[in-house]
XYZ file of C-alpha atoms in Angstrom:
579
model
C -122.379 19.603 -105.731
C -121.343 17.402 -108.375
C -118.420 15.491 -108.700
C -115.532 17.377 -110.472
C -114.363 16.824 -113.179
C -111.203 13.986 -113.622
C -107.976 16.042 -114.867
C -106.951 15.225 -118.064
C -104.043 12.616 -117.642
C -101.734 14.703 -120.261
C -102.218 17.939 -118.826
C -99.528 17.537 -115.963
C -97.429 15.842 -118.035
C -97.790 18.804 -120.613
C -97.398 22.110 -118.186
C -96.209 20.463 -115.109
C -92.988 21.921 -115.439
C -94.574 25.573 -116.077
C -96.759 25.273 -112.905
C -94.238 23.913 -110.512
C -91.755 27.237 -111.664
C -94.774 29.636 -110.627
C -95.413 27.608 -107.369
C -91.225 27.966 -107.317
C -91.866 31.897 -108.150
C -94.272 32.055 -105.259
C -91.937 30.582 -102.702
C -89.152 33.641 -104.357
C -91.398 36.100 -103.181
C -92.778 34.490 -99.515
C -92.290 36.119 -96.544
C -88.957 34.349 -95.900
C -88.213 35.895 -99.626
C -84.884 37.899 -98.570
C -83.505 34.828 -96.962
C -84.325 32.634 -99.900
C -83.015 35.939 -102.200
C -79.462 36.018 -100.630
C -79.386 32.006 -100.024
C -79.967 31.987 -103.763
C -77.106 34.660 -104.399
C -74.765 33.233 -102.406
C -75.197 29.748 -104.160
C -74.214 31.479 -107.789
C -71.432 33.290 -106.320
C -70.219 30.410 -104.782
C -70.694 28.292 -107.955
C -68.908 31.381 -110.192
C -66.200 30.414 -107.017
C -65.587 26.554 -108.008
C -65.646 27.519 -111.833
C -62.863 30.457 -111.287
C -60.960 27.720 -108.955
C -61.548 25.161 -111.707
C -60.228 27.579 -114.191
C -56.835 27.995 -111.964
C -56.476 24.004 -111.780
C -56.178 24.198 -115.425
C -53.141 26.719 -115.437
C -51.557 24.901 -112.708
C -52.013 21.695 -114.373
C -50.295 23.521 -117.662
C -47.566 25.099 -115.617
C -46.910 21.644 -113.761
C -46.496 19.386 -117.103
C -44.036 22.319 -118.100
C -42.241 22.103 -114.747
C -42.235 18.557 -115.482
C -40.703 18.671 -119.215
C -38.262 20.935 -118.170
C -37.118 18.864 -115.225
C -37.140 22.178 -112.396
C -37.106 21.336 -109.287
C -37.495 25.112 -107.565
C -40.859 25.282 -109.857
C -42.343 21.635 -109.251
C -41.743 22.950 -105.142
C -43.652 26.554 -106.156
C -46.632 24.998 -107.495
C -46.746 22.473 -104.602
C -47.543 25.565 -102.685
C -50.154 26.894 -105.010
C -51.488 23.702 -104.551
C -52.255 23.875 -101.216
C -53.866 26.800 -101.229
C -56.176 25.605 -104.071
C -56.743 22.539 -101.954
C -58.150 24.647 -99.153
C -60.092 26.851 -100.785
C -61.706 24.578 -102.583
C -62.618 22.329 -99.729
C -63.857 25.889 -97.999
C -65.956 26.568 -100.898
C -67.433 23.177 -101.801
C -68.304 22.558 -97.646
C -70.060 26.470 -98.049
C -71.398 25.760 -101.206
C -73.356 22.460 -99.708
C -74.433 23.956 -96.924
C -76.556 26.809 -98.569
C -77.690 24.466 -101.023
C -78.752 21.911 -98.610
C -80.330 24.901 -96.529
C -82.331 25.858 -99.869
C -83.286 22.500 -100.474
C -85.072 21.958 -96.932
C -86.511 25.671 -96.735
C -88.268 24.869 -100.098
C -89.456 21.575 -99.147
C -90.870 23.313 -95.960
C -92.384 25.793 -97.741
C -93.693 23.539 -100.763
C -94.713 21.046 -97.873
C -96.743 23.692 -96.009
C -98.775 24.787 -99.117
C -100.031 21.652 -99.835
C -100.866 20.588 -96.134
C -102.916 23.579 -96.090
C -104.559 22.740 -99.017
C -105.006 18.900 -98.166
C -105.984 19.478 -94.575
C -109.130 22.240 -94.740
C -112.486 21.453 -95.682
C -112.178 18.030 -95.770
C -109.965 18.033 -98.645
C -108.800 15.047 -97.398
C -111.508 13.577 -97.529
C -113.307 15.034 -100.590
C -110.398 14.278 -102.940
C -111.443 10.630 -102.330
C -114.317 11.328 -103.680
C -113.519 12.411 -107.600
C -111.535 10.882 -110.261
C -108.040 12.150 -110.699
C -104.131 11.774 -110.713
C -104.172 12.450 -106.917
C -103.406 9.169 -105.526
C -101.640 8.473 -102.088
C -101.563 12.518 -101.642
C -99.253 11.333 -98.482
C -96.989 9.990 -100.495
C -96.720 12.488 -102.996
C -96.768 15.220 -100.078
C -93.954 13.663 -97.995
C -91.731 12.030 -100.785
C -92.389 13.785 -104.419
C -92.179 16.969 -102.836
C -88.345 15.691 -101.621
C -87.265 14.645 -104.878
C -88.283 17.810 -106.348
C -87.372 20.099 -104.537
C -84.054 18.197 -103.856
C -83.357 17.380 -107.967
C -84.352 21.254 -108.983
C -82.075 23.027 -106.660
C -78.706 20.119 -107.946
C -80.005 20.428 -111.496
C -79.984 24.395 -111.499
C -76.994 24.481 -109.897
C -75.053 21.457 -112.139
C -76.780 23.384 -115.323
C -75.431 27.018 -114.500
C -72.165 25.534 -113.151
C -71.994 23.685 -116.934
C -72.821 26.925 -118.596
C -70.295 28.966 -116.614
C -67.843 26.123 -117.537
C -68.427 25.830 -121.390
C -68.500 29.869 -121.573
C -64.599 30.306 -119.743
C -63.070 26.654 -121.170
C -64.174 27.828 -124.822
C -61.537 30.241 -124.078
C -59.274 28.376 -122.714
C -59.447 25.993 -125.649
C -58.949 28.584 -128.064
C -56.080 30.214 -126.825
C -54.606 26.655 -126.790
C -55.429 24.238 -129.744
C -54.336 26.735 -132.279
C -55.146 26.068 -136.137
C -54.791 22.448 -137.699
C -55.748 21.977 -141.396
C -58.256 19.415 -142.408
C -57.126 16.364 -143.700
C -55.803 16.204 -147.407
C -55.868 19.798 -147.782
C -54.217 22.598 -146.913
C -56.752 24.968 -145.167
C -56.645 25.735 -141.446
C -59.432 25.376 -138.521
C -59.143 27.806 -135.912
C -59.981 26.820 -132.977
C -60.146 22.849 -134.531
C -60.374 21.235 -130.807
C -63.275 23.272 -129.475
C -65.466 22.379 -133.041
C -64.494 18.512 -132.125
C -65.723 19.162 -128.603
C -69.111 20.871 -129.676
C -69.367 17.657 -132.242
C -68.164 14.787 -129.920
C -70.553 16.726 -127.616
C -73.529 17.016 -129.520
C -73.459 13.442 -131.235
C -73.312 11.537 -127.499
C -76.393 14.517 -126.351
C -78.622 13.060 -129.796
C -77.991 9.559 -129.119
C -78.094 10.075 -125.510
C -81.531 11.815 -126.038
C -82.926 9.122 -128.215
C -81.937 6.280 -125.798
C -82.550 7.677 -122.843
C -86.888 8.982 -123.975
C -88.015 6.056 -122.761
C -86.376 6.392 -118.922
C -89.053 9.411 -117.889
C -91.868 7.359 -118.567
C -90.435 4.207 -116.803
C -89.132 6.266 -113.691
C -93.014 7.922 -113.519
C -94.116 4.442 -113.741
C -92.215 3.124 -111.405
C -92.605 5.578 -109.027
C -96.869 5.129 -109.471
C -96.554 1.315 -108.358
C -93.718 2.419 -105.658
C -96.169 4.339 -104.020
C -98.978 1.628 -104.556
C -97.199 -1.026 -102.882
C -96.442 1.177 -99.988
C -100.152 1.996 -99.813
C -101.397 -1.514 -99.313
C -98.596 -2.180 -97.205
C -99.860 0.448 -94.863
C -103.325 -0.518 -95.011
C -102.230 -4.317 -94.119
C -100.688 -2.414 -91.158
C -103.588 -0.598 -89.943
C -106.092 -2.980 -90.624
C -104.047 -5.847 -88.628
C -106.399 -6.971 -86.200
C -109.260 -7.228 -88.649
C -107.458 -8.785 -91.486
C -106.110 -11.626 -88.361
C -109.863 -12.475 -87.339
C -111.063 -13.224 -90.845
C -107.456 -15.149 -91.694
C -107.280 -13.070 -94.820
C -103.615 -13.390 -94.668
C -103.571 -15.313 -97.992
C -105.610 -12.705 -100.033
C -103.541 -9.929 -98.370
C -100.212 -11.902 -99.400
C -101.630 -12.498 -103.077
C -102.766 -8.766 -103.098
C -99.143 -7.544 -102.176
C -97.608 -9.904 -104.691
C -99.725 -8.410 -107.165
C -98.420 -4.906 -105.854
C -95.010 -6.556 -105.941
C -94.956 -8.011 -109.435
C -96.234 -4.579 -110.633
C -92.912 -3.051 -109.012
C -91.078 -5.461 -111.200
C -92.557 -4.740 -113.849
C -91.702 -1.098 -113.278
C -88.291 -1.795 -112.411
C -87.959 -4.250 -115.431
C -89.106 -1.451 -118.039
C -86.617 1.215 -116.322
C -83.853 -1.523 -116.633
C -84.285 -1.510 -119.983
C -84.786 2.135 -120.623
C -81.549 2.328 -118.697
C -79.579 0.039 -120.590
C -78.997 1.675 -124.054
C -78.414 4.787 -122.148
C -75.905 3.403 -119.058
C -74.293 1.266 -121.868
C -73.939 4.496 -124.290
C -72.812 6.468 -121.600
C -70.165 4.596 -120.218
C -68.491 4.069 -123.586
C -68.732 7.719 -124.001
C -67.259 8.650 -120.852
C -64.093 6.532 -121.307
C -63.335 7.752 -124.789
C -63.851 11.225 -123.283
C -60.387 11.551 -121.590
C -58.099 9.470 -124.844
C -59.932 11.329 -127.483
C -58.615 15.199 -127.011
C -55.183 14.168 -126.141
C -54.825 11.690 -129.674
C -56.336 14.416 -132.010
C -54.435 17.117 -130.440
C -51.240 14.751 -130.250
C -49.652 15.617 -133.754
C -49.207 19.118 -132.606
C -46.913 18.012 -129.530
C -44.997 15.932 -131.974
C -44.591 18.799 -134.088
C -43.086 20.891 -131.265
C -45.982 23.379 -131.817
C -47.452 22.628 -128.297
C -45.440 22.027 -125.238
C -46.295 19.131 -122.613
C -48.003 21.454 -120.422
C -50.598 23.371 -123.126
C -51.077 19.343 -124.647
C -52.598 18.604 -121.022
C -54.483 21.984 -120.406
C -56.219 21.386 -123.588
C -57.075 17.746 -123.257
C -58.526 18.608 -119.607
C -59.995 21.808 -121.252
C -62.046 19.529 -124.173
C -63.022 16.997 -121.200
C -64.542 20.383 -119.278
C -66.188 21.482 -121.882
C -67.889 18.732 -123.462
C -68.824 17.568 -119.530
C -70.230 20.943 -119.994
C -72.152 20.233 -123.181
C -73.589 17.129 -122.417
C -75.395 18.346 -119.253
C -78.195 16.666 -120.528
C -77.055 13.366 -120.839
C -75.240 12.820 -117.654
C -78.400 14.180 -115.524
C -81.178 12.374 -117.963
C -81.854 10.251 -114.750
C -81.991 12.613 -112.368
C -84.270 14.624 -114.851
C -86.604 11.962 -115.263
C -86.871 11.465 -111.524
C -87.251 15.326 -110.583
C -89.890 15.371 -113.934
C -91.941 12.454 -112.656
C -92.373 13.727 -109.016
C -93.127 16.981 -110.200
C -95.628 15.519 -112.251
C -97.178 14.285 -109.350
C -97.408 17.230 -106.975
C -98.582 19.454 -109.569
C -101.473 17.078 -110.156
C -102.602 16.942 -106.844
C -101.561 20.494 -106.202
C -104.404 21.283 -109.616
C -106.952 18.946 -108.168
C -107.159 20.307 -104.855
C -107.472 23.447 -106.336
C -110.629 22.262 -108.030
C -111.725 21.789 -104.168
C -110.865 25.178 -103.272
C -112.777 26.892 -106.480
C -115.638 24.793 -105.514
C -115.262 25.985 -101.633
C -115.303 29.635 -103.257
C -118.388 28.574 -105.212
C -120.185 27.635 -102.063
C -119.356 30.610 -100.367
C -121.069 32.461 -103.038
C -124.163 30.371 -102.976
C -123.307 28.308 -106.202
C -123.129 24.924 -105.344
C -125.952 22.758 -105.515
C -125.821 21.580 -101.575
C -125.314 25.195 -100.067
C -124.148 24.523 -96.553
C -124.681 27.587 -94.193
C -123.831 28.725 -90.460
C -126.460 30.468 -89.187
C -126.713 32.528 -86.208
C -129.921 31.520 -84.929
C -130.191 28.887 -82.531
C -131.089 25.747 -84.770
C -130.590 23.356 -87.306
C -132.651 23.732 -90.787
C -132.645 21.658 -94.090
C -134.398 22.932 -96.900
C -134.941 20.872 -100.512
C -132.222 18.385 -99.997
C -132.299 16.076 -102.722
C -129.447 13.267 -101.993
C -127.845 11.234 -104.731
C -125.159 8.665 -104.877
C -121.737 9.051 -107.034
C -123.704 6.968 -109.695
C -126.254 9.339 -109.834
C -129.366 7.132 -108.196
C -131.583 9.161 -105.850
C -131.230 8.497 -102.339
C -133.207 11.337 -100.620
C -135.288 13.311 -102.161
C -137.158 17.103 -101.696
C -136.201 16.538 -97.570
C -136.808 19.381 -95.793
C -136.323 19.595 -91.795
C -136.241 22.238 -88.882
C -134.742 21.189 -85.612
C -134.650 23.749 -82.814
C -132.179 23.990 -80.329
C -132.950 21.310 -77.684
C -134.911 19.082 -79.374
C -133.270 15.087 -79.303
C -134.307 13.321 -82.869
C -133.897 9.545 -83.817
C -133.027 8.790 -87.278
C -133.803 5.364 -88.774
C -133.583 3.948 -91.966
C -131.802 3.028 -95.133
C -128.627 3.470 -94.417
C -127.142 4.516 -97.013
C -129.788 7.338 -96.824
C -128.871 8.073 -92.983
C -125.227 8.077 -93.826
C -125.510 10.373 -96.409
C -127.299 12.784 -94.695
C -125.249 12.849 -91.850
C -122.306 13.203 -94.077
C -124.120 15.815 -95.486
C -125.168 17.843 -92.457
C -120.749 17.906 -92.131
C -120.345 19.051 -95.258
C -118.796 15.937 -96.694
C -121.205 14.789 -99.232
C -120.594 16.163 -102.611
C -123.759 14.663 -104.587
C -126.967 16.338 -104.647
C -128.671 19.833 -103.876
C -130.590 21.980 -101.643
C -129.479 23.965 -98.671
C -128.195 22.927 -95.075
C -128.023 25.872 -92.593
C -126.180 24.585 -89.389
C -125.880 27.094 -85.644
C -122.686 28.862 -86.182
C -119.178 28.070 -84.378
C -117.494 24.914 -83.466
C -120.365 23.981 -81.417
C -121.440 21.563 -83.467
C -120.278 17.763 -83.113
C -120.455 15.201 -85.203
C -119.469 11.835 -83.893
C -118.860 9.287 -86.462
C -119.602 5.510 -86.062
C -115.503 4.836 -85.941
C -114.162 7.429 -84.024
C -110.657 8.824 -84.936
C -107.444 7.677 -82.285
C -104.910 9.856 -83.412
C -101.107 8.815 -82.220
C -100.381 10.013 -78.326
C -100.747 9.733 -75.314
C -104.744 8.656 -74.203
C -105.435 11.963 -71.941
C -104.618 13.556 -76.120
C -106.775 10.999 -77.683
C -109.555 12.033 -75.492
C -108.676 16.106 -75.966
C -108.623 15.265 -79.516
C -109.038 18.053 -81.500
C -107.968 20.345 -78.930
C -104.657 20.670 -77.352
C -103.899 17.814 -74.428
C -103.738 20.806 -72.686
C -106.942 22.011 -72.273
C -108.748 19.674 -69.811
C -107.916 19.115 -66.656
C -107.501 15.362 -65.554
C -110.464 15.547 -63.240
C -112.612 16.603 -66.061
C -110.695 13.487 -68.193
C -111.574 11.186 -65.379
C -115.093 12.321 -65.581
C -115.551 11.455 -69.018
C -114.250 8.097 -69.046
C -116.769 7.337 -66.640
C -119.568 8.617 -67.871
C -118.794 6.757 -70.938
C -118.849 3.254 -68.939
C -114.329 3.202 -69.594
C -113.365 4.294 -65.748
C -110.997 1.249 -65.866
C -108.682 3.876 -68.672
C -108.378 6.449 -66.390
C -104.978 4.984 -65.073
C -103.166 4.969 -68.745
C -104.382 8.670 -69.651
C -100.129 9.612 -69.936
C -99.611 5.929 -71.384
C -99.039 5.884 -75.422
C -100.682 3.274 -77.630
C -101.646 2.560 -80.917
C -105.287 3.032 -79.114
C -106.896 1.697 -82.544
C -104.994 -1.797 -81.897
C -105.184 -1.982 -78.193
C -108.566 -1.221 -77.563
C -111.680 -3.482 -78.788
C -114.111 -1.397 -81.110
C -116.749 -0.831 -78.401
C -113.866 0.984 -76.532
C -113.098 2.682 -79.349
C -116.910 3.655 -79.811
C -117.095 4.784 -75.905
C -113.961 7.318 -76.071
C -116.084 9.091 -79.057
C -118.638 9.300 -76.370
C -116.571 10.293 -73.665
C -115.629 13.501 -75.492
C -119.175 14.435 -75.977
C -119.073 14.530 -72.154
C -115.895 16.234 -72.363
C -116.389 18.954 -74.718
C -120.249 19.710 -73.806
C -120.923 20.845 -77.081
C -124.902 22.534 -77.715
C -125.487 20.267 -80.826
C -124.351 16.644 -81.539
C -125.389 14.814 -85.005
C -124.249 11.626 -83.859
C -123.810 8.454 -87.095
C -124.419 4.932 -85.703
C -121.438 5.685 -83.150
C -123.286 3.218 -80.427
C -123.584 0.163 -82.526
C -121.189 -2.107 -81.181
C -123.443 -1.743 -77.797
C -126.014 -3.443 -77.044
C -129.204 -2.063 -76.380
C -129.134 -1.719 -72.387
C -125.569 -0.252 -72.690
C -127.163 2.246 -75.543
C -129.903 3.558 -73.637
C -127.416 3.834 -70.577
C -125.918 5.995 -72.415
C -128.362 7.813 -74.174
C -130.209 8.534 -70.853
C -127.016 9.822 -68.951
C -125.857 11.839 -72.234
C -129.126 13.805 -71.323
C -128.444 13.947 -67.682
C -124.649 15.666 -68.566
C -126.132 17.409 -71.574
C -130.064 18.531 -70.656
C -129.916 21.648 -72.893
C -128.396 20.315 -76.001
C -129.623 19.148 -79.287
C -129.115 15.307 -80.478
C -129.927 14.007 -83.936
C -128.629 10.519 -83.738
C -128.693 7.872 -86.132
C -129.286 4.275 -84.743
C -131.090 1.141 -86.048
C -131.366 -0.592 -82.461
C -134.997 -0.686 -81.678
C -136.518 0.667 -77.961
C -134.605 3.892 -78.089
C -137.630 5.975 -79.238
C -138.752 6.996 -75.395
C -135.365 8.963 -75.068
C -136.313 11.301 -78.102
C -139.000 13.803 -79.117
C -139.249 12.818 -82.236
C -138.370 9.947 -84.557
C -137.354 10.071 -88.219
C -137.520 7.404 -90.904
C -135.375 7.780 -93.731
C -135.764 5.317 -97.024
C -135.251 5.633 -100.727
C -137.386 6.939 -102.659
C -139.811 4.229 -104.611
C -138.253 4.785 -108.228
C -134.950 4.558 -106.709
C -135.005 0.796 -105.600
């Protein structure tokens, strides 16, 4: 297979937002689609709610500047009432309204979340995306935290947006039925309507300059966001490599490497400050001419006795509404470029991974250039195999082998050959061509030279990847001891980071021990005994075929005296022209 191809860098950036509303599309029409349906109705009902309740604020506001100009008592107590019963139901709407939205916002994520584990976690994905150039990196990150963002930014920006759009279509009303006609200066001709025209002008000169200032904030937010996730990457490594990093005292480098990661951040956050400060600085002068403005222009018709207190305040609070309304835009630019930027970033690992899965498709078709096969015959068979590395040199070359069931074969050699074939063999090399036909089912085991601890309890650990569940804790006593660790059997409930509190030969015995465990017919086993030494190695080479006399080992070792355990012994190099 060779490698994919690297995604262009603008192509996200370009349909991103088209992609991530058919993946939104998709999640409309899931199984859980009538929920998500009336979740979604509910939410514009309730939003057409706050913008009818907003609507009867305005009145009362009108009628209580009247009430106030006219000095009535038994009216100011009347709309104290009213008042109250606006209070409650818009505390009852806005504590329905969040909880629906809220709801959305974590079904979506679940859903959103789901579709891309699936992706990330079959066929190696994981693994394989490693393995290709691309905008994919920390696919945890993106997975666990862009996914958030955009799934919580879309559902408040849709509903802001259509709650601005409901606004500006009923307060364009209400501003015409109040401003009235005022001429234009020097002259004597009369604008209709003058006070919503200022509003759509006041409204659209802060949404041009707002634009214009505020370009510059989605690139810095995506930026930032890139290094964000880098920093948290090494941290994480520093983290799980610990113990390592302590024996070779590379806490300098490490520190140096995270300032590095560090000074990036401010770097990111230094370029969003400044993006931020023609817009922040813009905005806030906007928003505090935004209340004075309506009532001075609208002031000489209160003076002239054409407008009474109560329609002078209606209509400044209506203009305020509806440019709020209009310049939607501006007041969420942040939260756009946030919600853009992380959606940015699923899509493009969303698009990359599905590279992976057309390629998967490709192989089940027979199209890919290292064909891997489950056979139902009882053996393992390898048929032109040409090997390369990601640079293209050749590492193995027209290999061709036929291993019947029961038959124990040592592999020496080059390792980067051995590796690659045994990566191979799993379906986890992507470089070459030729075919690999493996015996069908799950059992086949491949034991890697660092075996994987996941997080739990040991008696899990050793289950690992079936359920904790599934072996008795005789049979998990067993093990241990045939893998030379009886001193663990007392901590199988006890939970450890097992990867920190165990030394690597520990580590390298638990692999074992699940070989014993799991009994598998076939085991393709990759330098998994090399932090023995060689008595402990053949101990446990000789006893694997005591507890496993019928099945088939292909292991890869470089310690020498092993070849007496095996029937036949295999010596892998590169090729002459390659070296």
């Amino acid at each position: 297979m060779p490698s994919a191809p690297a995604p262009s860098s603008t192509q996200p950036s370009r349909h991103a937002g088209r992609k991530f509303a058919r993946m939104a599309l998709d999640y409309w029409n899931d199984g859980n689609k009538w929920a998500v349906r009336g979740a979604v109705v509910m939410l514009v009902a309730l939003t057409v709610a706050q913008v009818l309740l907003a609507i009867w604020v305005s009145y009362w506001h009108r009628d209580l500047f009247d009430a106030l100009e006219a000095r009535s008592m038994a009216e100011l107590t009347h709309l104290i009432l009213i008042f109250i019963l606006i209070f409650a139901l818009t505390m009852g709407v806005t504590a329905l309204h969040l909880h629906i939205k809220r709801w959305l916002q974590l079904d979506w994520r679940r859903w959103m979340t789901e579709l891309l584990l699936d992706q990330w976690m079959t066929r190696a994905h994981h693994y394989r995306l490693q393995l290709f150039a691309g905008e994919h990196d920390n696919p945890d990150g993106r997975i666990a935290e862009d996914i958030r963002i955009a799934t919580e930014a879309a559902v408040g920006l849709a509903h802001s947006l259509l709650f601005s759009l409901l606004v500006m279509g009923s307060f364009i009303d209400i501003l015409l039925s109040v401003s009235g006609s005022a001429p234009l200066p020097g002259t004597s001709i009369a604008v209709p309507g003058y006070l919503v025209l200022m509003a759509f002008l006041y409204a659209g000169v802060g949404s041009v300059l707002g634009l214009m200032l505020g370009r510059p904030l989605i690139r810095t937010t995506n930026w930032l966001q890139t290094v964000e996730a880098n920093l948290r990457f090494g941290l994480a490594r520093n983290r799980e490599h610990a113990e390592a990093i302590a024996l070779l005292h590379g806490e300098p480098h490490e520190r140096r490497q995270a300032d590095r990661l560090f000074a990036d951040v401010g770097h990111g956050w230094n370029r969003q400050t400044i993006a931020y400060l023609g817009i922040v600085s813009f905005s806030t002068g906007y928003g505090t001419l935004l209340p004075v403005f309506p009532i001075l222009i609208a002031a000489p018709q209160y003076i002239a006795g054409i407008m009474s207190l109560g329609l002078l305040m209606q209509a400044a609070q209506a203009f305020q509404r509806l440019t709020s309304a209009l310049s939607w835009p501006i007041d969420n630019l942040g939260e756009i470029a946030r919600c853009r930027a992380s959606i940015d970033r699923i899509i493009s690992l969303h698009e990359d991974m599905k590279i992976l899965d057309r390629e998967d498709r490709e192989d089940d078709h027979g199209e890919r250039r290292i064909e891997l096969h489950h056979s139902t015959r009882p053996e393992l068979e390898i048929r032109n195999l040409q090997l390369t590395s990601p640079s293209g040199q050749v590492l193995l070359d027209d290999f061709n082998l036929h291993v019947r069931h029961g038959e124990r074969i040592l592999i020496t050699g080059d390792p980067a050959v051995t590796v690659a074939l045994f990566k191979a063999a799993a379906g986890l090399w992507p470089w070459g061509r030729g075919e690999v036909f493996l015996p069908a089912g799950r059992d086949v085991m491949f034991i890697p030279q660092r075996p994987y601890l996941p997080a739990g309890s040991l008696r899990a650990v050793l289950s690992y990847p079936d359920d904790d569940a599934a072996y008795t804790t005789a049979c998990l006593h067993r093990a241990l001891e045939c893998a030379g660790i009886a001193w663990l059997q007392p901590r199988l409930d006890d939970n450890e980071d097992w990867t920190r509190a165990l030394p690597l030969r520990a580590q390298q015995r638990l692999g074992i021990a699940r070989l014993f465990l799991q009994q598998p017919g076939w085991v393709f086993i990759e330098e998994a005994t090399d932090a023995f030494d060689t008595k402990d190695e053949a101990d446990t080479i000789e006893l694997l075929h005591h507890e496993l006399p019928s099945a088939t080992l292909l292991n890869i070792s470089r310690h020498n005296g092993m070849d007496h355990f095996y029937h036949r012994k295999l010596v892998l190099s590169l090729p002459t022209a390659s070296r």
